Every structure is written in C-alpha cells, then in structure tokens.
Amino acid sequence: MANSVAKRRAEKTAEIVASAWILAREHGIGGVSLHALARKVGMRQPSLYEYFDSKLALYDAMFADGNRRLLERLGAVTLSPEPREALKQWLHTFAAFGSEDSELYQLLFHRPIPGFTPSAESYALAEKVLGAAYTLMRAAGVTEQGDMDCIVAITAGITDAQISNDLGGDRWLRQLNRLIDLLIDDAIARGANQWPLTASTAPRRAASPKTNSSASQS
C-alpha cells in the first residue's frame, strides 16, 4: 500500500514538473505561475504545496529534472575510441541539447531566477555533467585548469549564440569542433598538456565521471 502511494506521488510530481516546463516554454522560465500550474495539472493551488512548499522548490525539481535528462542524453552517446574525437562528440551533444530548449538551458546554466540556489542533491547532478567533461578533457590531454575553463566557455558561448541567433538550426554548432581543435592544438604547442591517453585506456561512456568538480553554476 505504501509503495502504491509513493508511486502515485512520484507520478504526480513528475506530471507537475513536466507541466511546469510547458509553462516555462510558453511564458519564459521566470514566468512560471503556481496558479497557472495548478490549473494545468487539475488541482487547486493550495494542493500544489503538498508537492512543493514554494516556487523555489519547484525550480529545484526542474533543475534536477533537466540535469537528469542531460545526463541521459550524454550517456546514450557511444564515444569514439580516439580521445579528442570523443571529447568533441560529447561537447557537441551537450551544446545541441542546450540549444534545443532555451528555457531549460537558462535554468541549468544561467541565473534567471532571483534567490534560487539548487539544493545539494540537485546540484550534485550538475557536478556529474562537468565532471564527465573534465574526464574527457584529461583523456584528450587537456590538463591545465585554464584550458579546461576555455573549453567550457567556448561550449557555453556556442550554445548561447545558437539559441540567440539561430534557434532550431546549427549555424554556430557547426563551428564547435573547429574551435575545440584550435584550443587543444594551442595547448599542445604551449606544452600545457600531457600526452592523450591511448584509445584502449580512454573512457567510453561520458556519464560515468571519476572527477567530482564544481559545475558552471558555482
């Protein structure tokens, strides 16, 4: 009986979060109204507080949901055995995911909601994303923190440009691999990296990072 109640609650919570994303796409991530959300899921607003005690709690659930979906998307990629190509595959998948849903991307990687800070549990999911990126960067021979930061910044910039100027297209996404190659080549020329891992020792699944690093929301 308890399991049945917990299952129904989890299903209702997932329905509420999914409906909140629909409202975010209609009105902007900051325009999600608890009153409108309650109407959309067929309940009175006070009943909504049984699931989320505040609007910030709802955003936290959305933040966690977005990161879970991102990790699932990244984890589904079969990476090349060549470390540099694997890194470019992973970054392109990340940027494509973000550019497909601008409201989700804003919540996960910008600061659009005043006063919102992800909970430790939700933020741990974001750390997994960046941890996976760092694992792949090191496998490709990028070991200096400054170079890693540049790769993060390049990927974020490409994603933002794609969302702002060619939503639904790939004009900026097409440039990401070239920019990553330029940065890695520059790191090699400066001697600011170690030799890449061999194909046999490179990680094959990006969603299993061994590095617990701060994500871009820090």
PDB file of C-alpha atoms in Angstrom:
ATOM      1  CA  MET A   1       0.000   0.000   0.000  1.00  0.00           C
ATOM      2  CA  ALA A   2       2.794   2.394   0.974  1.00  0.00           C
ATOM      3  CA  ASN A   3       4.608   1.613  -2.270  1.00  0.00           C
ATOM      4  CA  SER A   4       1.457   2.350  -4.249  1.00  0.00           C
ATOM      5  CA  VAL A   5       1.034   5.715  -2.538  1.00  0.00           C
ATOM      6  CA  ALA A   6       4.696   6.591  -3.115  1.00  0.00           C
ATOM      7  CA  LYS A   7       4.390   5.587  -6.776  1.00  0.00           C
ATOM      8  CA  ARG A   8       1.318   7.758  -7.299  1.00  0.00           C
ATOM      9  CA  ARG A   9       3.036  10.692  -5.597  1.00  0.00           C
ATOM     10  CA  ALA A  10       6.140  10.272  -7.771  1.00  0.00           C
ATOM     11  CA  GLU A  11       3.992  10.123 -10.897  1.00  0.00           C
ATOM     12  CA  LYS A  12       2.074  13.249  -9.888  1.00  0.00           C
ATOM     13  CA  THR A  13       5.303  15.070  -9.066  1.00  0.00           C
ATOM     14  CA  ALA A  14       6.691  14.171 -12.492  1.00  0.00           C
ATOM     15  CA  GLU A  15       3.476  15.408 -14.113  1.00  0.00           C
ATOM     16  CA  ILE A  16       3.722  18.723 -12.266  1.00  0.00           C
ATOM     17  CA  VAL A  17       7.356  19.216 -13.289  1.00  0.00           C
ATOM     18  CA  ALA A  18       6.577  18.347 -16.917  1.00  0.00           C
ATOM     19  CA  SER A  19       3.698  20.846 -16.889  1.00  0.00           C
ATOM     20  CA  ALA A  20       5.979  23.488 -15.366  1.00  0.00           C
ATOM     21  CA  TRP A  21       8.352  23.062 -18.315  1.00  0.00           C
ATOM     22  CA  ILE A  22       5.440  23.578 -20.704  1.00  0.00           C
ATOM     23  CA  LEU A  23       4.571  26.840 -18.949  1.00  0.00           C
ATOM     24  CA  ALA A  24       8.230  27.884 -18.993  1.00  0.00           C
ATOM     25  CA  ARG A  25       8.338  27.460 -22.758  1.00  0.00           C
ATOM     26  CA  GLU A  26       5.139  29.466 -23.133  1.00  0.00           C
ATOM     27  CA  HIS A  27       5.950  32.306 -20.705  1.00  0.00           C
ATOM     28  CA  GLY A  28       9.704  32.127 -20.058  1.00  0.00           C
ATOM     29  CA  ILE A  29      11.484  30.361 -17.229  1.00  0.00           C
ATOM     30  CA  GLY A  30      10.741  33.250 -14.867  1.00  0.00           C
ATOM     31  CA  GLY A  31       7.097  33.334 -15.870  1.00  0.00           C
ATOM     32  CA  VAL A  32       6.036  30.032 -14.330  1.00  0.00           C
ATOM     33  CA  SER A  33       2.989  30.787 -12.165  1.00  0.00           C
ATOM     34  CA  LEU A  34       1.919  28.393  -9.417  1.00  0.00           C
ATOM     35  CA  HIS A  35      -1.686  29.437 -10.039  1.00  0.00           C
ATOM     36  CA  ALA A  36      -1.419  28.570 -13.746  1.00  0.00           C
ATOM     37  CA  LEU A  37       0.477  25.392 -12.933  1.00  0.00           C
ATOM     38  CA  ALA A  38      -2.227  24.215 -10.521  1.00  0.00           C
ATOM     39  CA  ARG A  39      -4.842  24.803 -13.223  1.00  0.00           C
ATOM     40  CA  LYS A  40      -2.788  22.923 -15.793  1.00  0.00           C
ATOM     41  CA  VAL A  41      -2.479  19.798 -13.617  1.00  0.00           C
ATOM     42  CA  GLY A  42      -6.105  19.956 -12.473  1.00  0.00           C
ATOM     43  CA  MET A  43      -5.686  20.842  -8.827  1.00  0.00           C
ATOM     44  CA  ARG A  44      -6.192  23.803  -6.509  1.00  0.00           C
ATOM     45  CA  GLN A  45      -3.133  25.896  -5.758  1.00  0.00           C
ATOM     46  CA  PRO A  46      -3.071  25.012  -2.006  1.00  0.00           C
ATOM     47  CA  SER A  47      -2.914  21.335  -3.023  1.00  0.00           C
ATOM     48  CA  LEU A  48       0.208  22.081  -5.044  1.00  0.00           C
ATOM     49  CA  TYR A  49       2.023  22.909  -1.816  1.00  0.00           C
ATOM     50  CA  GLU A  50       1.684  19.252  -0.802  1.00  0.00           C
ATOM     51  CA  TYR A  51       4.267  18.555  -3.503  1.00  0.00           C
ATOM     52  CA  PHE A  52       6.327  21.757  -3.492  1.00  0.00           C
ATOM     53  CA  ASP A  53       6.313  24.049  -0.478  1.00  0.00           C
ATOM     54  CA  SER A  54       7.496  27.042  -2.516  1.00  0.00           C
ATOM     55  CA  LYS A  55       8.126  28.193  -6.052  1.00  0.00           C
ATOM     56  CA  LEU A  56      11.863  27.829  -5.450  1.00  0.00           C
ATOM     57  CA  ALA A  57      11.308  24.183  -4.517  1.00  0.00           C
ATOM     58  CA  LEU A  58       9.569  23.720  -7.860  1.00  0.00           C
ATOM     59  CA  TYR A  59      12.540  25.291  -9.673  1.00  0.00           C
ATOM     60  CA  ASP A  60      14.841  22.951  -7.774  1.00  0.00           C
ATOM     61  CA  ALA A  61      12.865  19.959  -9.031  1.00  0.00           C
ATOM     62  CA  MET A  62      13.016  21.376 -12.565  1.00  0.00           C
ATOM     63  CA  PHE A  63      16.782  21.901 -12.206  1.00  0.00           C
ATOM     64  CA  ALA A  64      17.241  18.279 -11.145  1.00  0.00           C
ATOM     65  CA  ASP A  65      14.953  17.036 -13.907  1.00  0.00           C
ATOM     66  CA  GLY A  66      16.850  18.997 -16.553  1.00  0.00           C
ATOM     67  CA  ASN A  67      20.202  17.665 -15.410  1.00  0.00           C
ATOM     68  CA  ARG A  68      18.909  14.096 -15.329  1.00  0.00           C
ATOM     69  CA  ARG A  69      17.724  14.469 -18.906  1.00  0.00           C
ATOM     70  CA  LEU A  70      21.054  15.968 -19.934  1.00  0.00           C
ATOM     71  CA  LEU A  71      22.975  13.121 -18.291  1.00  0.00           C
ATOM     72  CA  GLU A  72      20.724  10.601 -20.010  1.00  0.00           C
ATOM     73  CA  ARG A  73      21.316  12.235 -23.394  1.00  0.00           C
ATOM     74  CA  LEU A  74      25.080  12.357 -22.874  1.00  0.00           C
ATOM     75  CA  GLY A  75      25.197   8.828 -21.541  1.00  0.00           C
ATOM     76  CA  ALA A  76      23.475   7.498 -24.659  1.00  0.00           C
ATOM     77  CA  VAL A  77      26.361   8.611 -26.877  1.00  0.00           C
ATOM     78  CA  THR A  78      28.745   5.862 -27.978  1.00  0.00           C
ATOM     79  CA  LEU A  79      32.032   7.687 -27.882  1.00  0.00           C
ATOM     80  CA  SER A  80      34.859   7.339 -30.351  1.00  0.00           C
ATOM     81  CA  PRO A  81      37.900   5.381 -29.112  1.00  0.00           C
ATOM     82  CA  GLU A  82      40.003   8.393 -30.130  1.00  0.00           C
ATOM     83  CA  PRO A  83      40.046  10.727 -27.089  1.00  0.00           C
ATOM     84  CA  ARG A  84      39.910  14.054 -28.934  1.00  0.00           C
ATOM     85  CA  GLU A  85      37.019  12.895 -31.107  1.00  0.00           C
ATOM     86  CA  ALA A  86      35.227  11.544 -28.043  1.00  0.00           C
ATOM     87  CA  LEU A  87      35.531  14.931 -26.353  1.00  0.00           C
ATOM     88  CA  LYS A  88      34.171  16.720 -29.431  1.00  0.00           C
ATOM     89  CA  GLN A  89      31.263  14.265 -29.680  1.00  0.00           C
ATOM     90  CA  TRP A  90      30.367  14.843 -26.031  1.00  0.00           C
ATOM     91  CA  LEU A  91      30.602  18.638 -26.248  1.00  0.00           C
ATOM     92  CA  HIS A  92      28.548  18.759 -29.440  1.00  0.00           C
ATOM     93  CA  THR A  93      25.862  16.616 -27.797  1.00  0.00           C
ATOM     94  CA  PHE A  94      25.857  18.951 -24.797  1.00  0.00           C
ATOM     95  CA  ALA A  95      25.551  22.076 -26.956  1.00  0.00           C
ATOM     96  CA  ALA A  96      22.862  20.528 -29.161  1.00  0.00           C
ATOM     97  CA  PHE A  97      20.833  19.528 -26.100  1.00  0.00           C
ATOM     98  CA  GLY A  98      21.033  23.053 -24.681  1.00  0.00           C
ATOM     99  CA  SER A  99      20.162  24.747 -27.950  1.00  0.00           C
ATOM    100  CA  GLU A 100      17.027  22.623 -28.347  1.00  0.00           C
ATOM    101  CA  ASP A 101      15.409  24.007 -25.191  1.00  0.00           C
ATOM    102  CA  SER A 102      16.442  27.542 -24.296  1.00  0.00           C
ATOM    103  CA  GLU A 103      14.362  27.721 -21.092  1.00  0.00           C
ATOM    104  CA  LEU A 104      15.875  24.519 -19.758  1.00  0.00           C
ATOM    105  CA  TYR A 105      19.360  25.721 -20.679  1.00  0.00           C
ATOM    106  CA  GLN A 106      18.796  29.026 -18.891  1.00  0.00           C
ATOM    107  CA  LEU A 107      17.756  27.350 -15.666  1.00  0.00           C
ATOM    108  CA  LEU A 108      20.641  24.902 -15.719  1.00  0.00           C
ATOM    109  CA  PHE A 109      23.459  27.231 -16.784  1.00  0.00           C
ATOM    110  CA  HIS A 110      22.378  30.844 -16.247  1.00  0.00           C
ATOM    111  CA  ARG A 111      20.956  32.553 -13.165  1.00  0.00           C
ATOM    112  CA  PRO A 112      17.491  33.633 -14.330  1.00  0.00           C
ATOM    113  CA  ILE A 113      15.612  33.198 -11.031  1.00  0.00           C
ATOM    114  CA  PRO A 114      16.455  35.698  -8.247  1.00  0.00           C
ATOM    115  CA  GLY A 115      17.099  33.897  -4.983  1.00  0.00           C
ATOM    116  CA  PHE A 116      17.236  30.429  -6.499  1.00  0.00           C
ATOM    117  CA  THR A 117      20.100  28.182  -5.460  1.00  0.00           C
ATOM    118  CA  PRO A 118      19.935  24.471  -6.291  1.00  0.00           C
ATOM    119  CA  SER A 119      19.803  22.080  -3.376  1.00  0.00           C
ATOM    120  CA  ALA A 120      22.882  19.949  -2.706  1.00  0.00           C
ATOM    121  CA  GLU A 121      21.101  16.892  -4.090  1.00  0.00           C
ATOM    122  CA  SER A 122      20.124  18.653  -7.318  1.00  0.00           C
ATOM    123  CA  TYR A 123      23.487  20.358  -7.697  1.00  0.00           C
ATOM    124  CA  ALA A 124      25.257  17.002  -7.436  1.00  0.00           C
ATOM    125  CA  LEU A 125      23.674  16.113 -10.783  1.00  0.00           C
ATOM    126  CA  ALA A 126      25.152  19.259 -12.346  1.00  0.00           C
ATOM    127  CA  GLU A 127      28.550  18.324 -10.923  1.00  0.00           C
ATOM    128  CA  LYS A 128      28.313  14.976 -12.694  1.00  0.00           C
ATOM    129  CA  VAL A 129      27.915  16.771 -16.012  1.00  0.00           C
ATOM    130  CA  LEU A 130      31.050  18.880 -15.629  1.00  0.00           C
ATOM    131  CA  GLY A 131      32.914  16.002 -14.021  1.00  0.00           C
ATOM    132  CA  ALA A 132      32.281  13.924 -17.132  1.00  0.00           C
ATOM    133  CA  ALA A 133      33.550  16.773 -19.324  1.00  0.00           C
ATOM    134  CA  TYR A 134      36.737  17.071 -17.259  1.00  0.00           C
ATOM    135  CA  THR A 135      37.318  13.323 -17.500  1.00  0.00           C
ATOM    136  CA  LEU A 136      37.136  13.502 -21.291  1.00  0.00           C
ATOM    137  CA  MET A 137      39.319  16.621 -21.440  1.00  0.00           C
ATOM    138  CA  ARG A 138      42.052  14.891 -19.459  1.00  0.00           C
ATOM    139  CA  ALA A 139      41.778  11.830 -21.676  1.00  0.00           C
ATOM    140  CA  ALA A 140      42.344  14.125 -24.670  1.00  0.00           C
ATOM    141  CA  GLY A 141      45.429  15.583 -22.984  1.00  0.00           C
ATOM    142  CA  VAL A 142      43.920  18.860 -21.726  1.00  0.00           C
ATOM    143  CA  THR A 143      45.065  19.047 -18.119  1.00  0.00           C
ATOM    144  CA  GLU A 144      45.580  22.728 -17.312  1.00  0.00           C
ATOM    145  CA  GLN A 145      42.624  24.301 -15.493  1.00  0.00           C
ATOM    146  CA  GLY A 146      42.789  27.416 -17.664  1.00  0.00           C
ATOM    147  CA  ASP A 147      42.490  25.341 -20.835  1.00  0.00           C
ATOM    148  CA  MET A 148      39.590  23.396 -19.325  1.00  0.00           C
ATOM    149  CA  ASP A 149      37.882  26.666 -18.436  1.00  0.00           C
ATOM    150  CA  CYS A 150      38.342  27.872 -22.015  1.00  0.00           C
ATOM    151  CA  ILE A 151      36.700  24.719 -23.388  1.00  0.00           C
ATOM    152  CA  VAL A 152      33.755  25.195 -21.023  1.00  0.00           C
ATOM    153  CA  ALA A 153      33.490  28.860 -22.044  1.00  0.00           C
ATOM    154  CA  ILE A 154      33.706  28.050 -25.764  1.00  0.00           C
ATOM    155  CA  THR A 155      30.967  25.433 -25.494  1.00  0.00           C
ATOM    156  CA  ALA A 156      28.728  27.746 -23.471  1.00  0.00           C
ATOM    157  CA  GLY A 157      29.333  30.606 -25.897  1.00  0.00           C
ATOM    158  CA  ILE A 158      28.487  28.474 -28.919  1.00  0.00           C
ATOM    159  CA  THR A 159      25.303  27.262 -27.223  1.00  0.00           C
ATOM    160  CA  ASP A 160      24.249  30.793 -26.274  1.00  0.00           C
ATOM    161  CA  ALA A 161      24.940  32.076 -29.802  1.00  0.00           C
ATOM    162  CA  GLN A 162      22.954  29.218 -31.302  1.00  0.00           C
ATOM    163  CA  ILE A 163      19.978  29.911 -29.034  1.00  0.00           C
ATOM    164  CA  SER A 164      20.099  33.680 -29.573  1.00  0.00           C
ATOM    165  CA  ASN A 165      20.664  33.783 -33.317  1.00  0.00           C
ATOM    166  CA  ASP A 166      19.618  30.507 -34.937  1.00  0.00           C
ATOM    167  CA  LEU A 167      17.240  28.647 -32.621  1.00  0.00           C
ATOM    168  CA  GLY A 168      16.474  25.271 -34.115  1.00  0.00           C
ATOM    169  CA  GLY A 169      19.386  25.457 -36.548  1.00  0.00           C
ATOM    170  CA  ASP A 170      23.076  24.558 -36.386  1.00  0.00           C
ATOM    171  CA  ARG A 171      24.932  27.610 -37.695  1.00  0.00           C
ATOM    172  CA  TRP A 172      27.028  28.004 -34.542  1.00  0.00           C
ATOM    173  CA  LEU A 173      27.062  24.334 -33.543  1.00  0.00           C
ATOM    174  CA  ARG A 174      28.933  23.581 -36.756  1.00  0.00           C
ATOM    175  CA  GLN A 175      31.870  25.680 -35.508  1.00  0.00           C
ATOM    176  CA  LEU A 176      32.348  23.922 -32.174  1.00  0.00           C
ATOM    177  CA  ASN A 177      34.645  21.107 -33.336  1.00  0.00           C
ATOM    178  CA  ARG A 178      36.941  23.568 -35.129  1.00  0.00           C
ATOM    179  CA  LEU A 179      37.253  25.739 -32.018  1.00  0.00           C
ATOM    180  CA  ILE A 180      37.963  22.749 -29.777  1.00  0.00           C
ATOM    181  CA  ASP A 181      40.690  21.600 -32.183  1.00  0.00           C
ATOM    182  CA  LEU A 182      42.229  25.089 -32.152  1.00  0.00           C
ATOM    183  CA  LEU A 183      42.316  25.168 -28.365  1.00  0.00           C
ATOM    184  CA  ILE A 184      43.773  21.666 -27.984  1.00  0.00           C
ATOM    185  CA  ASP A 185      46.375  22.384 -30.664  1.00  0.00           C
ATOM    186  CA  ASP A 186      47.301  25.599 -28.856  1.00  0.00           C
ATOM    187  CA  ALA A 187      47.683  23.706 -25.576  1.00  0.00           C
ATOM    188  CA  ILE A 188      49.965  21.197 -27.294  1.00  0.00           C
ATOM    189  CA  ALA A 189      52.048  23.978 -28.841  1.00  0.00           C
ATOM    190  CA  ARG A 190      52.470  25.619 -25.435  1.00  0.00           C
ATOM    191  CA  GLY A 191      53.293  22.307 -23.783  1.00  0.00           C
ATOM    192  CA  ALA A 192      50.415  22.967 -21.401  1.00  0.00           C
ATOM    193  CA  ASN A 193      49.093  19.432 -21.534  1.00  0.00           C
ATOM    194  CA  GLN A 194      50.063  15.830 -21.141  1.00  0.00           C
ATOM    195  CA  TRP A 195      50.004  13.271 -23.911  1.00  0.00           C
ATOM    196  CA  PRO A 196      46.465  11.982 -24.507  1.00  0.00           C
ATOM    197  CA  LEU A 197      45.521   8.568 -23.216  1.00  0.00           C
ATOM    198  CA  THR A 198      45.608   5.733 -25.703  1.00  0.00           C
ATOM    199  CA  ALA A 199      42.364   4.526 -27.213  1.00  0.00           C
ATOM    200  CA  SER A 200      42.474   1.448 -25.006  1.00  0.00           C
ATOM    201  CA  THR A 201      42.526   3.494 -21.801  1.00  0.00           C
ATOM    202  CA  ALA A 202      40.208   6.330 -22.825  1.00  0.00           C
ATOM    203  CA  PRO A 203      36.734   6.388 -21.214  1.00  0.00           C
ATOM    204  CA  ARG A 204      33.982   5.070 -23.484  1.00  0.00           C
ATOM    205  CA  ARG A 205      30.908   6.364 -21.618  1.00  0.00           C
ATOM    206  CA  ALA A 206      30.792  10.044 -20.728  1.00  0.00           C
ATOM    207  CA  ALA A 207      28.181   9.722 -17.991  1.00  0.00           C
ATOM    208  CA  SER A 208      30.452   7.903 -15.548  1.00  0.00           C
ATOM    209  CA  PRO A 209      32.887  10.612 -14.408  1.00  0.00           C
ATOM    210  CA  LYS A 210      35.578   9.941 -11.831  1.00  0.00           C
ATOM    211  CA  THR A 211      36.018  13.647 -11.119  1.00  0.00           C
ATOM    212  CA  ASN A 212      33.698  15.471  -8.727  1.00  0.00           C
ATOM    213  CA  SER A 213      34.157  19.056  -9.921  1.00  0.00           C
ATOM    214  CA  SER A 214      32.160  22.244  -9.484  1.00  0.00           C
ATOM    215  CA  ALA A 215      29.644  22.859 -12.260  1.00  0.00           C
ATOM    216  CA  SER A 216      29.168  26.111 -14.117  1.00  0.00           C
ATOM    217  CA  GLN A 217      26.556  27.324 -11.639  1.00  0.00           C
ATOM    218  CA  SER A 218      29.227  27.695  -8.915  1.00  0.00           C
TER     219      SER A 218
END
